[in-house]
Each structure stands twice: as structure tokens, then as C-alpha cells.
mmCIF file of C-alpha atoms and ligand atoms in Angstrom:
data_model
loop_
_atom_site.group_PDB
_atom_site.id
_atom_site.type_symbol
_atom_site.label_atom_id
_atom_site.label_comp_id
_atom_site.label_asym_id
_atom_site.label_seq_id
_atom_site.Cartn_x
_atom_site.Cartn_y
_atom_site.Cartn_z
ATOM 1 C CA UNK A 17 74.478 28.753 -6.318
ATOM 2 C CA UNK A 18 77.671 26.785 -5.033
ATOM 3 C CA UNK A 19 75.860 24.363 -2.358
ATOM 4 C CA UNK A 20 77.396 24.154 1.145
ATOM 5 C CA UNK A 21 76.701 20.516 0.945
ATOM 6 C CA UNK A 22 76.095 17.873 -1.723
ATOM 7 C CA UNK A 23 75.938 14.385 -0.630
ATOM 8 C CA UNK A 24 78.142 12.199 -2.910
ATOM 9 C CA UNK A 25 77.439 8.820 -4.166
ATOM 10 C CA UNK A 26 81.049 6.308 -4.575
ATOM 11 C CA UNK A 27 79.175 4.219 -7.012
ATOM 12 C CA UNK A 28 77.444 0.601 -5.586
ATOM 13 C CA UNK A 29 75.150 2.359 -3.202
ATOM 14 C CA UNK A 30 71.680 1.490 -5.466
ATOM 15 C CA UNK A 31 72.948 -1.787 -6.625
ATOM 16 C CA UNK A 32 73.515 -2.815 -2.552
ATOM 17 C CA UNK A 33 70.149 -1.039 -1.808
ATOM 18 C CA UNK A 34 68.146 -3.258 -4.409
ATOM 19 C CA UNK A 35 69.990 -6.472 -3.218
ATOM 20 C CA UNK A 36 68.726 -5.364 0.345
ATOM 21 C CA UNK A 37 64.998 -5.278 -1.160
ATOM 22 C CA UNK A 38 65.429 -8.228 -2.975
ATOM 23 C CA UNK A 39 67.191 -10.419 -0.208
ATOM 24 C CA UNK A 40 64.167 -9.432 1.761
ATOM 25 C CA UNK A 41 66.028 -8.636 5.058
ATOM 26 C CA UNK A 42 65.306 -5.255 5.568
ATOM 27 C CA UNK A 43 64.730 -4.208 9.398
ATOM 28 C CA UNK A 44 67.932 -4.044 11.675
ATOM 29 C CA UNK A 45 70.757 -6.347 12.387
ATOM 30 C CA UNK A 46 70.736 -7.733 8.631
ATOM 31 C CA UNK A 47 73.526 -8.762 6.368
ATOM 32 C CA UNK A 48 74.681 -5.345 5.469
ATOM 33 C CA UNK A 49 74.488 -4.188 8.981
ATOM 34 C CA UNK A 50 76.796 -6.937 9.864
ATOM 35 C CA UNK A 51 79.148 -6.030 6.626
ATOM 36 C CA UNK A 52 79.587 -2.488 7.723
ATOM 37 C CA UNK A 53 79.873 -3.359 11.515
ATOM 38 C CA UNK A 54 82.813 -5.761 10.316
ATOM 39 C CA UNK A 55 84.311 -2.646 8.351
ATOM 40 C CA UNK A 56 84.614 -0.194 11.318
ATOM 41 C CA UNK A 57 85.543 -2.916 13.736
ATOM 42 C CA UNK A 58 88.600 -4.030 11.607
ATOM 43 C CA UNK A 59 89.528 -0.617 10.664
ATOM 44 C CA UNK A 60 89.255 1.020 14.187
ATOM 45 C CA UNK A 61 90.585 -2.279 15.816
ATOM 46 C CA UNK A 62 87.613 -2.142 18.448
ATOM 47 C CA UNK A 63 85.652 -5.580 19.651
ATOM 48 C CA UNK A 64 82.264 -3.797 18.293
ATOM 49 C CA UNK A 65 80.346 -1.549 16.603
ATOM 50 C CA UNK A 66 76.604 -1.421 16.847
ATOM 51 C CA UNK A 67 74.729 0.541 13.871
ATOM 52 C CA UNK A 68 72.133 2.879 15.432
ATOM 53 C CA UNK A 69 69.650 4.981 13.537
ATOM 54 C CA UNK A 70 71.547 8.367 14.085
ATOM 55 C CA UNK A 71 74.761 9.604 16.301
ATOM 56 C CA UNK A 72 72.077 11.124 18.925
ATOM 57 C CA UNK A 73 70.385 7.678 19.207
ATOM 58 C CA UNK A 74 73.851 6.562 19.982
ATOM 59 C CA UNK A 75 74.627 9.242 22.367
ATOM 60 C CA UNK A 76 71.083 8.258 24.252
ATOM 61 C CA UNK A 77 72.319 4.470 23.922
ATOM 62 C CA UNK A 78 75.404 5.809 26.021
ATOM 63 C CA UNK A 79 73.796 7.729 28.609
ATOM 64 C CA UNK A 80 71.279 4.554 29.173
ATOM 65 C CA UNK A 81 74.207 2.467 29.413
ATOM 66 C CA UNK A 82 76.308 4.386 32.106
ATOM 67 C CA UNK A 83 72.610 4.058 33.951
ATOM 68 C CA UNK A 84 72.700 8.062 34.627
ATOM 69 C CA UNK A 85 70.435 9.704 36.377
ATOM 70 C CA UNK A 86 69.623 13.090 38.311
ATOM 71 C CA UNK A 87 72.524 12.841 40.840
ATOM 72 C CA UNK A 88 74.843 12.503 37.869
ATOM 73 C CA UNK A 89 76.718 15.465 36.075
ATOM 74 C CA UNK A 90 78.155 14.980 32.518
ATOM 75 C CA UNK A 91 80.558 17.418 31.259
ATOM 76 C CA UNK A 92 79.877 18.636 27.661
ATOM 77 C CA UNK A 93 81.543 21.214 25.426
ATOM 78 C CA UNK A 94 79.269 24.195 24.904
ATOM 79 C CA UNK A 95 80.584 24.184 21.188
ATOM 80 C CA UNK A 96 79.263 21.451 19.954
ATOM 81 C CA UNK A 97 75.382 20.024 18.189
ATOM 82 C CA UNK A 98 72.611 19.939 20.888
ATOM 83 C CA UNK A 99 72.637 16.415 20.677
ATOM 84 C CA UNK A 100 75.858 15.893 22.547
ATOM 85 C CA UNK A 101 74.441 17.298 25.962
ATOM 86 C CA UNK A 102 70.707 16.400 25.008
ATOM 87 C CA UNK A 103 71.007 12.826 24.970
ATOM 88 C CA UNK A 104 72.298 12.625 28.585
ATOM 89 C CA UNK A 105 69.964 15.475 29.706
ATOM 90 C CA UNK A 106 67.190 13.288 28.380
ATOM 91 C CA UNK A 107 68.335 10.832 30.598
ATOM 92 C CA UNK A 108 67.775 13.026 33.599
ATOM 93 C CA UNK A 109 71.428 13.825 34.189
ATOM 94 C CA UNK A 110 72.481 17.269 34.947
ATOM 95 C CA UNK A 111 74.846 18.891 32.011
ATOM 96 C CA UNK A 112 78.002 20.754 32.968
ATOM 97 C CA UNK A 113 79.128 23.116 30.079
ATOM 98 C CA UNK A 114 82.921 23.300 29.351
ATOM 99 C CA UNK A 115 84.547 25.886 27.281
ATOM 100 C CA UNK A 116 86.237 24.829 24.329
ATOM 101 C CA UNK A 117 90.391 25.680 23.455
ATOM 102 C CA UNK A 118 91.166 27.987 20.522
ATOM 103 C CA UNK A 119 93.500 25.723 18.570
ATOM 104 C CA UNK A 120 91.639 22.778 17.996
ATOM 105 C CA UNK A 121 88.117 24.242 19.101
ATOM 106 C CA UNK A 122 87.755 20.938 21.337
ATOM 107 C CA UNK A 123 86.639 21.234 25.030
ATOM 108 C CA UNK A 124 89.440 22.719 27.102
ATOM 109 C CA UNK A 125 91.093 20.452 29.282
ATOM 110 C CA UNK A 126 92.026 23.181 32.167
ATOM 111 C CA UNK A 127 88.363 23.991 32.153
ATOM 112 C CA UNK A 128 87.214 20.347 32.522
ATOM 113 C CA UNK A 129 89.579 20.151 35.402
ATOM 114 C CA UNK A 130 87.989 23.216 37.115
ATOM 115 C CA UNK A 131 84.538 21.447 36.702
ATOM 116 C CA UNK A 132 85.076 18.111 38.079
ATOM 117 C CA UNK A 133 83.724 17.272 41.263
ATOM 118 C CA UNK A 134 82.208 13.708 43.014
ATOM 119 C CA UNK A 135 79.000 13.996 40.911
ATOM 120 C CA UNK A 136 80.953 13.768 37.657
ATOM 121 C CA UNK A 137 80.467 10.612 35.630
ATOM 122 C CA UNK A 138 81.280 11.362 32.075
ATOM 123 C CA UNK A 139 83.170 13.666 29.989
ATOM 124 C CA UNK A 140 81.962 13.999 26.608
ATOM 125 C CA UNK A 141 84.733 15.263 24.060
ATOM 126 C CA UNK A 142 83.770 16.007 20.170
ATOM 127 C CA UNK A 143 86.454 16.640 17.808
ATOM 128 C CA UNK A 144 85.185 19.457 15.946
ATOM 129 C CA UNK A 145 85.703 19.338 12.237
ATOM 130 C CA UNK A 146 87.235 15.883 12.481
ATOM 131 C CA UNK A 147 90.469 17.353 14.034
ATOM 132 C CA UNK A 148 91.389 15.507 17.589
ATOM 133 C CA UNK A 149 90.639 17.608 20.771
ATOM 134 C CA UNK A 150 93.560 17.681 23.194
ATOM 135 C CA UNK A 151 93.150 13.906 24.492
ATOM 136 C CA UNK A 152 96.834 14.409 25.867
ATOM 137 C CA UNK A 153 95.080 16.964 28.021
ATOM 138 C CA UNK A 154 92.034 15.250 28.797
ATOM 139 C CA UNK A 155 93.673 12.297 29.829
ATOM 140 C CA UNK A 156 96.090 13.695 32.194
ATOM 141 C CA UNK A 157 93.262 15.455 33.928
ATOM 142 C CA UNK A 158 91.043 12.314 34.159
ATOM 143 C CA UNK A 159 94.234 10.188 35.248
ATOM 144 C CA UNK A 160 93.389 11.838 38.838
ATOM 145 C CA UNK A 161 89.314 10.660 38.306
ATOM 146 C CA UNK A 162 89.866 6.839 37.463
ATOM 147 C CA UNK A 163 85.789 6.836 37.797
ATOM 148 C CA UNK A 164 85.087 9.143 35.253
ATOM 149 C CA UNK A 165 84.200 7.939 31.585
ATOM 150 C CA UNK A 166 85.268 9.702 28.449
ATOM 151 C CA UNK A 167 82.829 9.399 25.643
ATOM 152 C CA UNK A 168 83.700 10.343 21.999
ATOM 153 C CA UNK A 169 81.162 11.932 20.044
ATOM 154 C CA UNK A 170 82.872 11.477 17.010
ATOM 155 C CA UNK A 171 80.167 12.772 14.586
ATOM 156 C CA UNK A 172 83.128 14.237 12.462
ATOM 157 C CA UNK A 173 86.253 12.525 13.010
ATOM 158 C CA UNK A 174 85.731 8.957 11.463
ATOM 159 C CA UNK A 175 89.397 7.480 10.644
ATOM 160 C CA UNK A 176 91.244 10.716 11.631
ATOM 161 C CA UNK A 177 94.053 9.392 14.719
ATOM 162 C CA UNK A 178 95.871 10.959 17.443
ATOM 163 C CA UNK A 179 99.253 9.573 18.069
ATOM 164 C CA UNK A 180 98.384 6.846 15.326
ATOM 165 C CA UNK A 181 95.616 5.486 17.460
ATOM 166 C CA UNK A 182 92.098 6.229 15.423
ATOM 167 C CA UNK A 183 89.720 8.522 17.004
ATOM 168 C CA UNK A 184 86.672 6.925 18.703
ATOM 169 C CA UNK A 185 88.667 4.238 20.565
ATOM 170 C CA UNK A 186 90.024 6.739 23.586
ATOM 171 C CA UNK A 187 86.884 6.093 25.708
ATOM 172 C CA UNK A 188 84.485 3.516 26.755
ATOM 173 C CA UNK A 189 82.226 4.640 24.112
ATOM 174 C CA UNK A 190 82.313 6.461 21.064
ATOM 175 C CA UNK A 191 79.424 7.691 18.707
ATOM 176 C CA UNK A 192 79.571 8.192 14.879
ATOM 177 C CA UNK A 193 77.458 9.969 12.572
ATOM 178 C CA UNK A 194 76.247 8.803 8.802
ATOM 179 C CA UNK A 195 73.830 11.837 8.432
ATOM 180 C CA UNK A 196 73.920 13.259 4.821
ATOM 181 C CA UNK A 197 76.198 16.113 5.646
ATOM 182 C CA UNK A 198 78.941 13.664 7.131
ATOM 183 C CA UNK A 199 81.938 12.432 5.649
ATOM 184 C CA UNK A 200 80.018 8.787 5.060
ATOM 185 C CA UNK A 201 76.508 8.980 4.831
ATOM 186 C CA UNK A 202 73.449 6.768 4.613
ATOM 187 C CA UNK A 203 70.767 9.606 4.900
ATOM 188 C CA UNK A 204 70.214 9.248 8.238
ATOM 189 C CA UNK A 205 72.363 6.812 10.451
ATOM 190 C CA UNK A 206 74.887 6.477 13.543
ATOM 191 C CA UNK A 207 76.940 3.931 15.306
ATOM 192 C CA UNK A 208 78.111 3.221 18.980
ATOM 193 C CA UNK A 209 81.778 2.243 19.128
ATOM 194 C CA UNK A 210 82.047 -0.253 22.080
ATOM 195 C CA UNK A 211 85.597 -0.223 23.247
ATOM 196 C CA UNK A 212 85.294 -2.837 26.065
ATOM 197 C CA UNK A 213 84.074 -6.323 25.364
ATOM 198 C CA UNK A 214 82.592 -6.303 28.685
ATOM 199 C CA UNK A 215 79.476 -3.941 27.237
ATOM 200 C CA UNK A 216 78.818 -5.913 24.155
ATOM 201 C CA UNK A 217 75.851 -7.961 25.470
ATOM 202 C CA UNK A 218 74.019 -5.125 27.156
ATOM 203 C CA UNK A 219 74.450 -2.641 23.918
ATOM 204 C CA UNK A 220 72.532 -5.087 21.879
ATOM 205 C CA UNK A 221 69.974 -5.801 24.557
ATOM 206 C CA UNK A 222 69.511 -2.069 24.726
ATOM 207 C CA UNK A 223 69.350 -1.358 21.020
ATOM 208 C CA UNK A 224 66.764 -4.110 20.470
ATOM 209 C CA UNK A 225 63.835 -3.255 22.636
ATOM 210 C CA UNK A 226 65.546 -4.382 26.078
ATOM 211 C CA UNK A 227 65.394 -8.179 24.762
ATOM 212 C CA UNK A 228 67.944 -10.858 24.035
ATOM 213 C CA UNK A 229 66.773 -10.746 20.542
ATOM 214 C CA UNK A 230 70.774 -11.109 19.682
ATOM 215 C CA UNK A 231 71.416 -14.347 21.701
ATOM 216 C CA UNK A 232 68.199 -16.102 19.719
ATOM 217 C CA UNK A 233 69.514 -14.997 16.270
ATOM 218 C CA UNK A 234 72.864 -16.552 17.239
ATOM 219 C CA UNK A 235 71.048 -19.609 18.462
ATOM 220 C CA UNK A 236 72.106 -19.597 21.990
ATOM 221 C CA UNK A 237 68.570 -19.329 23.437
ATOM 222 C CA UNK A 238 65.555 -20.646 21.862
ATOM 223 C CA UNK A 239 63.219 -17.558 22.438
ATOM 224 C CA UNK A 240 63.821 -14.039 23.433
ATOM 225 C CA UNK A 241 62.444 -12.104 26.081
ATOM 226 C CA UNK A 242 62.321 -8.635 27.797
ATOM 227 C CA UNK A 243 65.640 -7.931 29.901
ATOM 228 C CA UNK A 244 66.354 -4.477 30.104
ATOM 229 C CA UNK A 245 65.675 -0.731 29.400
ATOM 230 C CA UNK A 246 66.105 0.107 25.872
ATOM 231 C CA UNK A 247 64.742 1.495 22.608
ATOM 232 C CA UNK A 248 64.315 1.009 18.816
ATOM 233 C CA UNK A 249 67.996 1.987 18.148
ATOM 234 C CA UNK A 250 68.733 -0.485 15.197
ATOM 235 C CA UNK A 251 69.718 0.903 11.651
ATOM 236 C CA UNK A 252 67.481 -0.746 8.932
ATOM 237 C CA UNK A 253 69.248 -2.816 6.520
ATOM 238 C CA UNK A 254 68.503 -0.863 3.725
ATOM 239 C CA UNK A 255 70.134 2.345 4.920
ATOM 240 C CA UNK A 256 73.194 -0.139 5.992
ATOM 241 C CA UNK A 257 73.476 -1.176 2.457
ATOM 242 C CA UNK A 258 74.122 2.378 1.560
ATOM 243 C CA UNK A 259 76.673 2.884 4.113
ATOM 244 C CA UNK A 260 78.461 -0.294 3.162
ATOM 245 C CA UNK A 261 78.784 1.130 0.059
ATOM 246 C CA UNK A 262 80.239 4.345 1.205
ATOM 247 C CA UNK A 263 82.640 2.362 3.893
ATOM 248 C CA UNK A 264 84.015 0.430 1.015
ATOM 249 C CA UNK A 265 84.850 3.691 -0.748
ATOM 250 C CA UNK A 266 86.298 5.218 2.200
ATOM 251 C CA UNK A 267 89.638 5.457 0.899
ATOM 252 C CA UNK A 268 88.426 7.549 -2.079
ATOM 253 C CA UNK A 269 86.214 9.693 -0.099
ATOM 254 C CA UNK A 270 89.005 10.580 2.345
ATOM 255 C CA UNK A 271 91.418 11.135 -0.787
ATOM 256 C CA UNK A 272 88.926 13.833 -2.182
ATOM 257 C CA UNK A 273 88.023 15.183 1.027
ATOM 258 C CA UNK A 274 91.943 15.859 1.856
ATOM 259 C CA UNK A 275 92.403 17.335 -1.671
ATOM 260 C CA UNK A 276 89.231 19.777 -1.012
ATOM 261 C CA UNK A 277 91.347 20.934 2.176
ATOM 262 C CA UNK A 278 94.618 21.441 0.664
ATOM 263 C CA UNK A 279 93.402 23.388 -2.253
ATOM 264 C CA UNK A 280 91.406 25.645 0.332
ATOM 265 C CA UNK A 281 94.388 25.788 2.688
ATOM 266 C CA UNK A 282 96.786 26.587 0.013
ATOM 267 C CA UNK A 283 94.559 29.445 -1.266
ATOM 268 C CA UNK A 284 93.647 31.243 2.173
ATOM 269 C CA UNK A 285 96.664 31.016 3.946
ATOM 270 C CA UNK A 286 98.886 33.723 2.014
ATOM 271 C CA UNK A 287 96.009 36.168 2.977
ATOM 272 C CA UNK A 288 95.680 34.770 6.755
ATOM 273 C CA UNK A 289 97.831 37.479 8.099
ATOM 274 C CA UNK A 290 96.594 40.555 6.089
ATOM 275 C CA UNK A 291 93.021 39.699 6.770
ATOM 276 C CA UNK A 292 93.470 38.408 10.287
ATOM 277 C CA UNK A 293 91.967 34.966 9.417
ATOM 278 C CA UNK A 294 92.476 31.962 11.802
ATOM 279 C CA UNK A 295 92.595 28.691 9.729
ATOM 280 C CA UNK A 296 92.071 25.516 11.083
ATOM 281 C CA UNK A 297 95.178 23.518 12.733
ATOM 282 C CA UNK A 298 95.553 19.701 13.126
ATOM 283 C CA UNK A 299 97.712 19.238 16.128
ATOM 284 C CA UNK A 300 101.212 17.807 15.364
ATOM 285 C CA UNK A 301 100.308 14.360 16.815
ATOM 286 C CA UNK A 302 97.146 14.069 14.931
ATOM 287 C CA UNK A 303 95.616 13.645 11.639
ATOM 288 C CA UNK A 304 92.302 15.259 10.441
ATOM 289 C CA UNK A 305 89.236 13.246 8.921
ATOM 290 C CA UNK A 306 88.779 16.489 6.678
ATOM 291 C CA UNK A 307 84.962 17.172 7.602
ATOM 292 C CA UNK A 308 85.014 20.788 6.938
ATOM 293 C CA UNK A 309 86.801 23.842 6.061
ATOM 294 C CA UNK A 310 86.184 26.881 8.688
ATOM 295 C CA UNK A 311 87.793 30.192 9.014
ATOM 296 C CA UNK A 312 87.993 32.735 11.994
ATOM 297 C CA UNK A 313 87.030 36.531 10.716
ATOM 298 C CA UNK A 314 88.498 38.851 12.989
ATOM 299 C CA UNK A 315 84.994 40.024 14.379
ATOM 300 C CA UNK A 316 81.360 39.026 14.217
ATOM 301 C CA UNK A 317 80.450 41.981 12.417
ATOM 302 C CA UNK A 318 82.912 40.890 9.412
ATOM 303 C CA UNK A 319 81.768 37.275 9.644
ATOM 304 C CA UNK A 320 78.343 38.417 9.029
ATOM 305 C CA UNK A 321 79.330 40.780 6.397
ATOM 306 C CA UNK A 322 81.071 38.230 4.507
ATOM 307 C CA UNK A 323 78.272 35.571 4.969
ATOM 308 C CA UNK A 324 75.718 38.319 3.392
ATOM 309 C CA UNK A 325 78.228 38.952 0.459
ATOM 310 C CA UNK A 326 78.939 35.350 -0.384
ATOM 311 C CA UNK A 327 75.172 34.618 -0.361
ATOM 312 C CA UNK A 328 74.610 37.603 -2.898
ATOM 313 C CA UNK A 329 77.442 36.150 -5.149
ATOM 314 C CA UNK A 330 75.938 32.721 -5.278
ATOM 315 C CA UNK A 331 78.301 30.966 -2.672
ATOM 316 C CA UNK A 332 76.437 29.201 0.274
ATOM 317 C CA UNK A 333 78.968 29.634 3.288
ATOM 318 C CA UNK A 334 77.522 29.182 6.796
ATOM 319 C CA UNK A 335 78.126 29.932 10.335
ATOM 320 C CA UNK A 336 78.152 26.772 12.889
ATOM 321 C CA UNK A 337 76.987 25.839 16.492
ATOM 322 C CA UNK A 338 75.476 28.443 18.724
ATOM 323 C CA UNK A 339 76.626 27.935 22.254
ATOM 324 C CA UNK A 340 74.557 25.696 24.288
ATOM 325 C CA UNK A 341 75.462 26.933 27.707
ATOM 326 C CA UNK A 342 73.572 30.004 27.209
ATOM 327 C CA UNK A 343 70.791 28.337 25.099
ATOM 328 C CA UNK A 344 67.226 28.096 26.959
ATOM 329 C CA UNK A 345 67.193 24.574 27.150
ATOM 330 C CA UNK A 346 71.359 24.594 28.078
ATOM 331 C CA UNK A 347 70.620 26.730 30.832
ATOM 332 C CA UNK A 348 67.395 24.627 31.933
ATOM 333 C CA UNK A 349 69.431 21.381 31.713
ATOM 334 C CA UNK A 350 72.863 22.589 33.344
ATOM 335 C CA UNK A 351 73.344 22.488 36.982
ATOM 336 C CA UNK A 352 75.429 25.635 37.235
ATOM 337 C CA UNK A 353 76.486 28.431 35.189
ATOM 338 C CA UNK A 354 79.981 29.361 33.822
ATOM 339 C CA UNK A 355 81.372 31.085 31.458
ATOM 340 C CA UNK A 356 82.489 29.927 28.292
ATOM 341 C CA UNK A 357 84.381 33.047 26.816
ATOM 342 C CA UNK A 358 86.030 30.999 23.903
ATOM 343 C CA UNK A 359 82.726 29.445 22.707
ATOM 344 C CA UNK A 360 81.078 32.823 22.606
ATOM 345 C CA UNK A 361 83.886 34.384 20.665
ATOM 346 C CA UNK A 362 84.651 31.550 18.139
ATOM 347 C CA UNK A 363 80.808 31.006 17.426
ATOM 348 C CA UNK A 364 80.550 34.511 16.457
ATOM 349 C CA UNK A 365 83.574 34.812 14.410
ATOM 350 C CA UNK A 366 83.481 31.182 12.421
ATOM 351 C CA UNK A 367 82.285 30.620 8.903
ATOM 352 C CA UNK A 368 82.404 27.401 7.061
ATOM 353 C CA UNK A 369 83.083 27.162 3.082
ATOM 354 C CA UNK A 370 81.249 24.745 0.839
ATOM 355 C CA UNK A 371 82.918 21.388 1.356
ATOM 356 C CA UNK A 372 81.759 17.917 -0.197
ATOM 357 C CA UNK A 373 83.744 14.925 -1.936
ATOM 358 C CA UNK A 374 82.944 16.190 -5.396
ATOM 359 C CA UNK A 375 83.547 20.016 -4.983
ATOM 360 C CA UNK A 376 85.401 20.986 -8.391
ATOM 361 C CA UNK A 377 88.757 22.869 -8.323
ATOM 362 C CA UNK A 378 87.284 25.454 -10.539
ATOM 363 C CA UNK A 379 84.011 25.617 -8.097
ATOM 364 C CA UNK A 380 86.792 26.173 -5.019
ATOM 365 C CA UNK A 381 88.462 28.744 -6.690
ATOM 366 C CA UNK A 382 85.376 30.800 -7.356
ATOM 367 C CA UNK A 383 84.569 30.368 -3.516
ATOM 368 C CA UNK A 384 87.923 31.412 -2.487
ATOM 369 C CA UNK A 385 87.916 34.657 -4.695
ATOM 370 C CA UNK A 386 84.143 35.802 -3.384
ATOM 371 C CA UNK A 387 85.254 34.942 0.307
ATOM 372 C CA UNK A 388 88.559 37.053 -0.190
ATOM 373 C CA UNK A 389 86.848 39.777 -1.792
ATOM 374 C CA UNK A 390 84.038 39.819 0.896
ATOM 375 C CA UNK A 391 86.712 39.539 3.758
ATOM 376 C CA UNK A 392 88.688 42.230 2.140
ATOM 377 C CA UNK A 393 86.138 44.989 2.412
ATOM 378 C CA UNK A 394 84.479 43.536 5.641
ATOM 379 C CA UNK A 395 87.486 43.837 7.785
HETATM 380 C C1 PLP B 17 78.941 16.892 16.969
HETATM 381 C C2 PLP B 17 77.837 15.910 16.724
HETATM 382 N N1 PLP B 17 77.309 15.393 17.139
HETATM 383 C C3 PLP B 17 76.292 14.721 16.812
HETATM 384 C C4 PLP B 17 75.398 15.119 15.838
HETATM 385 C C5 PLP B 17 74.048 14.418 15.641
HETATM 386 O O1 PLP B 17 74.037 13.562 14.587
HETATM 387 P P1 PLP B 17 72.922 12.692 14.032
HETATM 388 O O2 PLP B 17 72.612 13.977 12.908
HETATM 389 O O3 PLP B 17 73.439 11.392 13.277
HETATM 390 O O4 PLP B 17 72.023 12.630 15.070
HETATM 391 C C6 PLP B 17 75.867 16.077 14.965
HETATM 392 C C7 PLP B 17 75.232 16.347 13.833
HETATM 393 O O5 PLP B 17 75.455 17.632 13.116
HETATM 394 C C8 PLP B 17 77.106 16.665 15.397
HETATM 395 O O6 PLP B 17 77.654 17.688 14.784
#
């Protein structure tokens, strides 16, 4: 069986884990967390990156930092993982689902413009598959609404760029995921990118059970106490040690993933017209983080038939997000219902091929052979 995903090691992960254990700092805010944060701050050119136990937690933290409540609305794409919406619903905010646009599968700025009213406090964008969404379009719409925050759920797009600027640096906050299925991993993990220096102090209070423990650790106060709301969001230094190894190997990981993308694209492109396939599109002013390789089949029936055939021939391909706007919880937590026809269409036709750092060229060629055979029969 060629698996859909296979978590990959760069090299020093186990040594770093052993060092965290033997040095004795295994809770959050340890030396490896500082190292991971410093690498990310330097690479992204941002004032702070706070490590969290997941991207979901970083999104929940964002909702707390914005002090959202029942009178506030957050616009979220329907084509995304539940966490993008759940984190804001959990804080009591109302969710309004926007459709995606068909080129990047990111949130559609025109639909966002239609959905904005005085209750909207934030728009959450997702860079699906590590490809920048239409940030120019979003910025143009929000230029007329300076009080609405942009939050980037950048679970897929670490180190991708839009007009030369790293994804994750366009809104007030952005979130990252280091879940084992992502490009850079530590089992379960995430981070909050803080783009405004004025937010740093409160971010650390909310991460650390509502206390000013960071000030205490920095030697600025002689004891710490309860100051604000918050939770226990900090990443264990054991996992941060694993993550540092991955981030230090980021160039190698990205090079391998770019090679996987290139090989798939070269093999699939010649068939796209005949079989009616839509392949990923990277906008002219952007670069991709190479998070995955998806294909849109012409119909839902063809997609499902191809998935079945591939499974029978030992290749684990898969579908992706089920639209949130029509889900049970999506209907419960949204304040109004809006059609998202592109989301419905894409969700029914999208198929993801096996994709990981160490996928071999020969396994990739087999995946393509099986896919093309199956698609030629199904369409
Ligand atoms: C777009 C998006 N946001 C958030 C998440 C949640 O990430 P985590 O598992 O780190 O909480 C995912 C997970 O797949 C995702 O795809």
C-alpha cells in the first residue's frame, strides 16, 4: 500500500528529544521552544511567534485575544477544517461562511464583501494546500473596513509567499500547525504568529493560564499572579525539540516537497485536457509551500470511482474537507445561511494523491499510472 502520508525525520529529532529529557526542561517555555520561536521570527521577519499545542489552540487563543463575544461575527471559508470555525464559535462569536474562488480554493473576496456588516470583527483566510489565497482581493475589500482584523489560518502555508512577503504576516495574527500531517511536524503542535508588538505581552499571559509568568521568568517581577483569561496553550519542550530539528531542516524538507510536486505536475499535465482534470494553480505573484497535490475530477461520481479503484490497487488517495456551511454544527453556529456553490462543487470533485517528503519517484510513478488508468475509465 502506498500511504497517503508518512511523517518524515530530518535527522537530529531523537537526539534533540534526548537532550530535552536529560537537561530536564520538558514543560513549555523551555530552551527548544525559544530556539523554534527564534527560527520562525527570523525567517518570517515578525516580532514574536508563540508555540502552542496545536493550530486549533492558536486559533482559540486568537479568538480570546480579540475578546470576541455573541455580538461579533467572524467570516470563515466554508471549505476548511473545522478548527478554523470552531475556535471562534467556542468563544461565542457567530460564524458567517464565505465561499471559495475556484483558482486557489481560498476564500472569495467578492463573497466576503457581500457578507460584511457592522457586526463583523474578523475575516479568517486559509491558504489551501500552501498556495496563497487572493490576498490582494481581501486587502482591497478590507481597505474599506479598517476595524475588521485579518487572521491567517496558515496551517498549510509556512514559508510560502505572496508578492515576496511570507504568508502568516498579512494579518494581526496567524496560526501554524505542526501536526504529523503537515510539512513541519512534532506530532501535535502549533504556533501563533504575532505581527503587532503591542499584542506580545497579552499573548503570553493568555498562553500561560492567564498569568504574568513570562515576566517572572524574565526577572521583571518577583512573583507571578492571575491577570487575565487564558488557558494552558504552551507546547511541551519535548515536542519543541522535535520541531527544532524539523525547522533547521526546512530547506531540505521544502526541496523534497517541491520535487514531489514537480514530478506529479509533469506527469499529470499532459492528461489534464483529455480527462478534464483541474490541477493546482499558484498565482503569478505567489510561491507555494508544497503542502499537497490535489486534482479536481470532472464529476463527483468520477472522483468517487477513482478513489475506489486506487484503493483496490494499493494507493491511498483521499478526499478532503466536507463543506462546513451545511454541516450540523456549521448550521448551528452560523448566524445566517448563504449558498457556497464553489465549495460544494470542489468538495465533491477533489482528490488528494499520496504526498510526503520521502515519497520515492518510482512510487510516485505508480500512483500516477493507477490514477490515470482509473480516471480514463471513470470519466
Ligand atoms: C486549515 C487548517 N486549519 C487548522 C487545522 C488544525 O490543525 P491542528 O491539528 O494543528 O489543530 C488544520 C488541520 O488539518 C487545517 O487543515
